[in-house]
Short mmCIF file of C-alpha atoms in Angstrom, two decimals:
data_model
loop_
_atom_site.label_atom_id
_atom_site.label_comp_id
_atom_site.label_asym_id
_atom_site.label_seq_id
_atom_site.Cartn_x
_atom_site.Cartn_y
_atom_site.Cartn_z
CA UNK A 1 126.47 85.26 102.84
CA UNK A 2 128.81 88.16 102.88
CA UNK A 3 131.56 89.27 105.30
CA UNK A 4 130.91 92.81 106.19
CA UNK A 5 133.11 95.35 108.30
CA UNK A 6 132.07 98.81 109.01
CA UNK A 7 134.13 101.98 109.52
CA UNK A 8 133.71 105.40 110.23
CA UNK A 9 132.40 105.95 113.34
CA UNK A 10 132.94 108.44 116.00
CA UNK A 11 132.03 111.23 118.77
CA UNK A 12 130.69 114.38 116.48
CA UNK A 13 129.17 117.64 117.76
CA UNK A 14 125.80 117.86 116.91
CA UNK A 15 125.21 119.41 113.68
CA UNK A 16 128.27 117.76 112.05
CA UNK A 17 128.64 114.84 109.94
CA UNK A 18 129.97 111.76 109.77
CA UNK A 19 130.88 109.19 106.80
CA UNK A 20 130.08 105.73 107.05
CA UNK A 21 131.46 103.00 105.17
CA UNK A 22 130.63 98.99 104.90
CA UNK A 23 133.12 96.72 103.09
CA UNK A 24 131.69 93.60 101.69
CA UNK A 25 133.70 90.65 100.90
CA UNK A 26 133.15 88.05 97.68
CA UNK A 27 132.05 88.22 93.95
CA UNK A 28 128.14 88.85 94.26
CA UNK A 29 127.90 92.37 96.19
CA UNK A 30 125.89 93.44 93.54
CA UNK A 31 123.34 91.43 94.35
CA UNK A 32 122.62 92.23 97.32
CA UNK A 33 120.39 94.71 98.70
CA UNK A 34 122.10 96.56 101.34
CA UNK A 35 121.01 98.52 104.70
CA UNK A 36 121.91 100.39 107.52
CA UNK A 37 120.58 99.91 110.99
CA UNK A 38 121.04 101.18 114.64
CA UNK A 39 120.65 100.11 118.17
CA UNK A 40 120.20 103.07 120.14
CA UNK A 41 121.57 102.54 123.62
CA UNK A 42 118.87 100.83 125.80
CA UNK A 43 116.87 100.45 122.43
CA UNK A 44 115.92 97.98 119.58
CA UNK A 45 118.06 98.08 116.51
CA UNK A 46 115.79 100.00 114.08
CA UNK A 47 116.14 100.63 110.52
CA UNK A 48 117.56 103.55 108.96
CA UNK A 49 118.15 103.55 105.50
CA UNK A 50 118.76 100.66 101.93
CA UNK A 51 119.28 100.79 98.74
CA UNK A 52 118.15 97.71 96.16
CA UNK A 53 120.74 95.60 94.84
CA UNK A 54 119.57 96.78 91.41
CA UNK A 55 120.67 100.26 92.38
CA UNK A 56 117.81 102.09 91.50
CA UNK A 57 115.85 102.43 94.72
CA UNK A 58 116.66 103.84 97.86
CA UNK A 59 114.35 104.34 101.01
CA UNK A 60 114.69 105.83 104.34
CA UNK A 61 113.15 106.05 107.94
CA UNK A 62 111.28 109.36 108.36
CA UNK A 63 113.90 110.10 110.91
CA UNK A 64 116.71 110.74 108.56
CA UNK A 65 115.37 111.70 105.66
CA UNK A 66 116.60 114.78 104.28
CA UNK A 67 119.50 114.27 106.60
CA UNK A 68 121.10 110.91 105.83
CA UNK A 69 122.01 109.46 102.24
CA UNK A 70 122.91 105.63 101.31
CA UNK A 71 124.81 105.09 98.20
CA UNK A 72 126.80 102.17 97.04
CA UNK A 73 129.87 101.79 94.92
CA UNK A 74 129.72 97.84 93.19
CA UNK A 75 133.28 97.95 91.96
CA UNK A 76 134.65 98.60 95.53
CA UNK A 77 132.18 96.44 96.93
CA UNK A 78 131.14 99.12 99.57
CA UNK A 79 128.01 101.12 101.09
CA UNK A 80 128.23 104.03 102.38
CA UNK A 81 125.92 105.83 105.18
CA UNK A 82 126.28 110.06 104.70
CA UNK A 83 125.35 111.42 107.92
CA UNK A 84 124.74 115.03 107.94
CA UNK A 85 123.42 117.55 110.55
CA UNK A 86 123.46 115.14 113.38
CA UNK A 87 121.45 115.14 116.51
CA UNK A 88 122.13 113.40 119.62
CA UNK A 89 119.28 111.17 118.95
CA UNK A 90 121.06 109.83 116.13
CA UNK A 91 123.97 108.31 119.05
CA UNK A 92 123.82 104.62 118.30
CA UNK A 93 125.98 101.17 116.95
CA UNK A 94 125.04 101.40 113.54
CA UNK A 95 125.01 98.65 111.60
CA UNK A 96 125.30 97.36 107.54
CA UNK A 97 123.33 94.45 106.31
CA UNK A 98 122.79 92.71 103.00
CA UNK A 99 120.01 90.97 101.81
CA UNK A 100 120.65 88.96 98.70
CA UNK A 101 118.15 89.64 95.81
CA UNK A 102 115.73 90.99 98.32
CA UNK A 103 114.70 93.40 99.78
CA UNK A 104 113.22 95.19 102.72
CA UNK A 105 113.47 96.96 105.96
CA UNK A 106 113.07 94.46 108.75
CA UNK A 107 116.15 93.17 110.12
CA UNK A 108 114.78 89.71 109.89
CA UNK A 109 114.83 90.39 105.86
CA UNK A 110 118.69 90.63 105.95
CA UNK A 111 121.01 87.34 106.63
CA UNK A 112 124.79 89.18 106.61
CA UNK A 113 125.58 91.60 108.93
CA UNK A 114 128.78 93.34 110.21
CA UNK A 115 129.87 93.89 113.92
CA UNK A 116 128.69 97.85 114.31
CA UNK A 117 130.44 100.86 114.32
CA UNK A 118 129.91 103.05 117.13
CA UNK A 119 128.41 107.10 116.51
CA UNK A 120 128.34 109.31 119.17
CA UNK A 121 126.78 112.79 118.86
CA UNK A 122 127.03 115.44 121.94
CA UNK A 123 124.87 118.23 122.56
#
């Protein structure tokens, strides 16, 4: 498993954006596949966007696409979530998680997690 702290959050009018960032700790980042979730308040934590350890996939949920981008650096042994024209639906903890040499988009598919950075967008 991986250590993983999140940064970034923060209250944002809607139609701003926001940076996200996930710091892993250890030698084998690279092989993990790594995701971002959210827990919407009063809500399950739902999925919102990975990208394969090998690099050369990402996917999103239907809800972001177009808005959000994931992209990893391996030599910094970071993720980062690119939030752009955010709504107030997108107000949540958001969450990284790594899944080594897998892959997925089930939080049940991804064993490391970090502690959740709170996003707040107002209207």
């Amino acid at each position: 498993q991986v250590h993983l702290v999140e940064s970034g959050g923060g209250l944002v009018q809607a139609g701003g954006s926001l940076r996200l960032s996930c710091v892993a700790s250890g030698r084998t980042f690279s092989s993990y596949t790594m995701a971002w979730f959210r827990q919407p308040p009063g809500k399950e934590r739902e999925f919102v966007a990975g990208r394969s350890w090998s690099g050369g996939r990402t996917y999103y949920a239907d809800s972001v696409k177009g808005r959000f981008t994931i992209s990893r650096d391996n030599a910094q042994n970071t993720v980062y979530l690119q939030m752009n024209s955010l709504k107030p639906e997108d107000t949540a903890v958001y969450y990284c998680a790594g899944n080594r040499w897998g892959t997925g988009s089930s939080a049940v598919d991804f064993g490391s997690w970090g502690q959740g950075t709170q996003v707040t967008v107002s209207s």
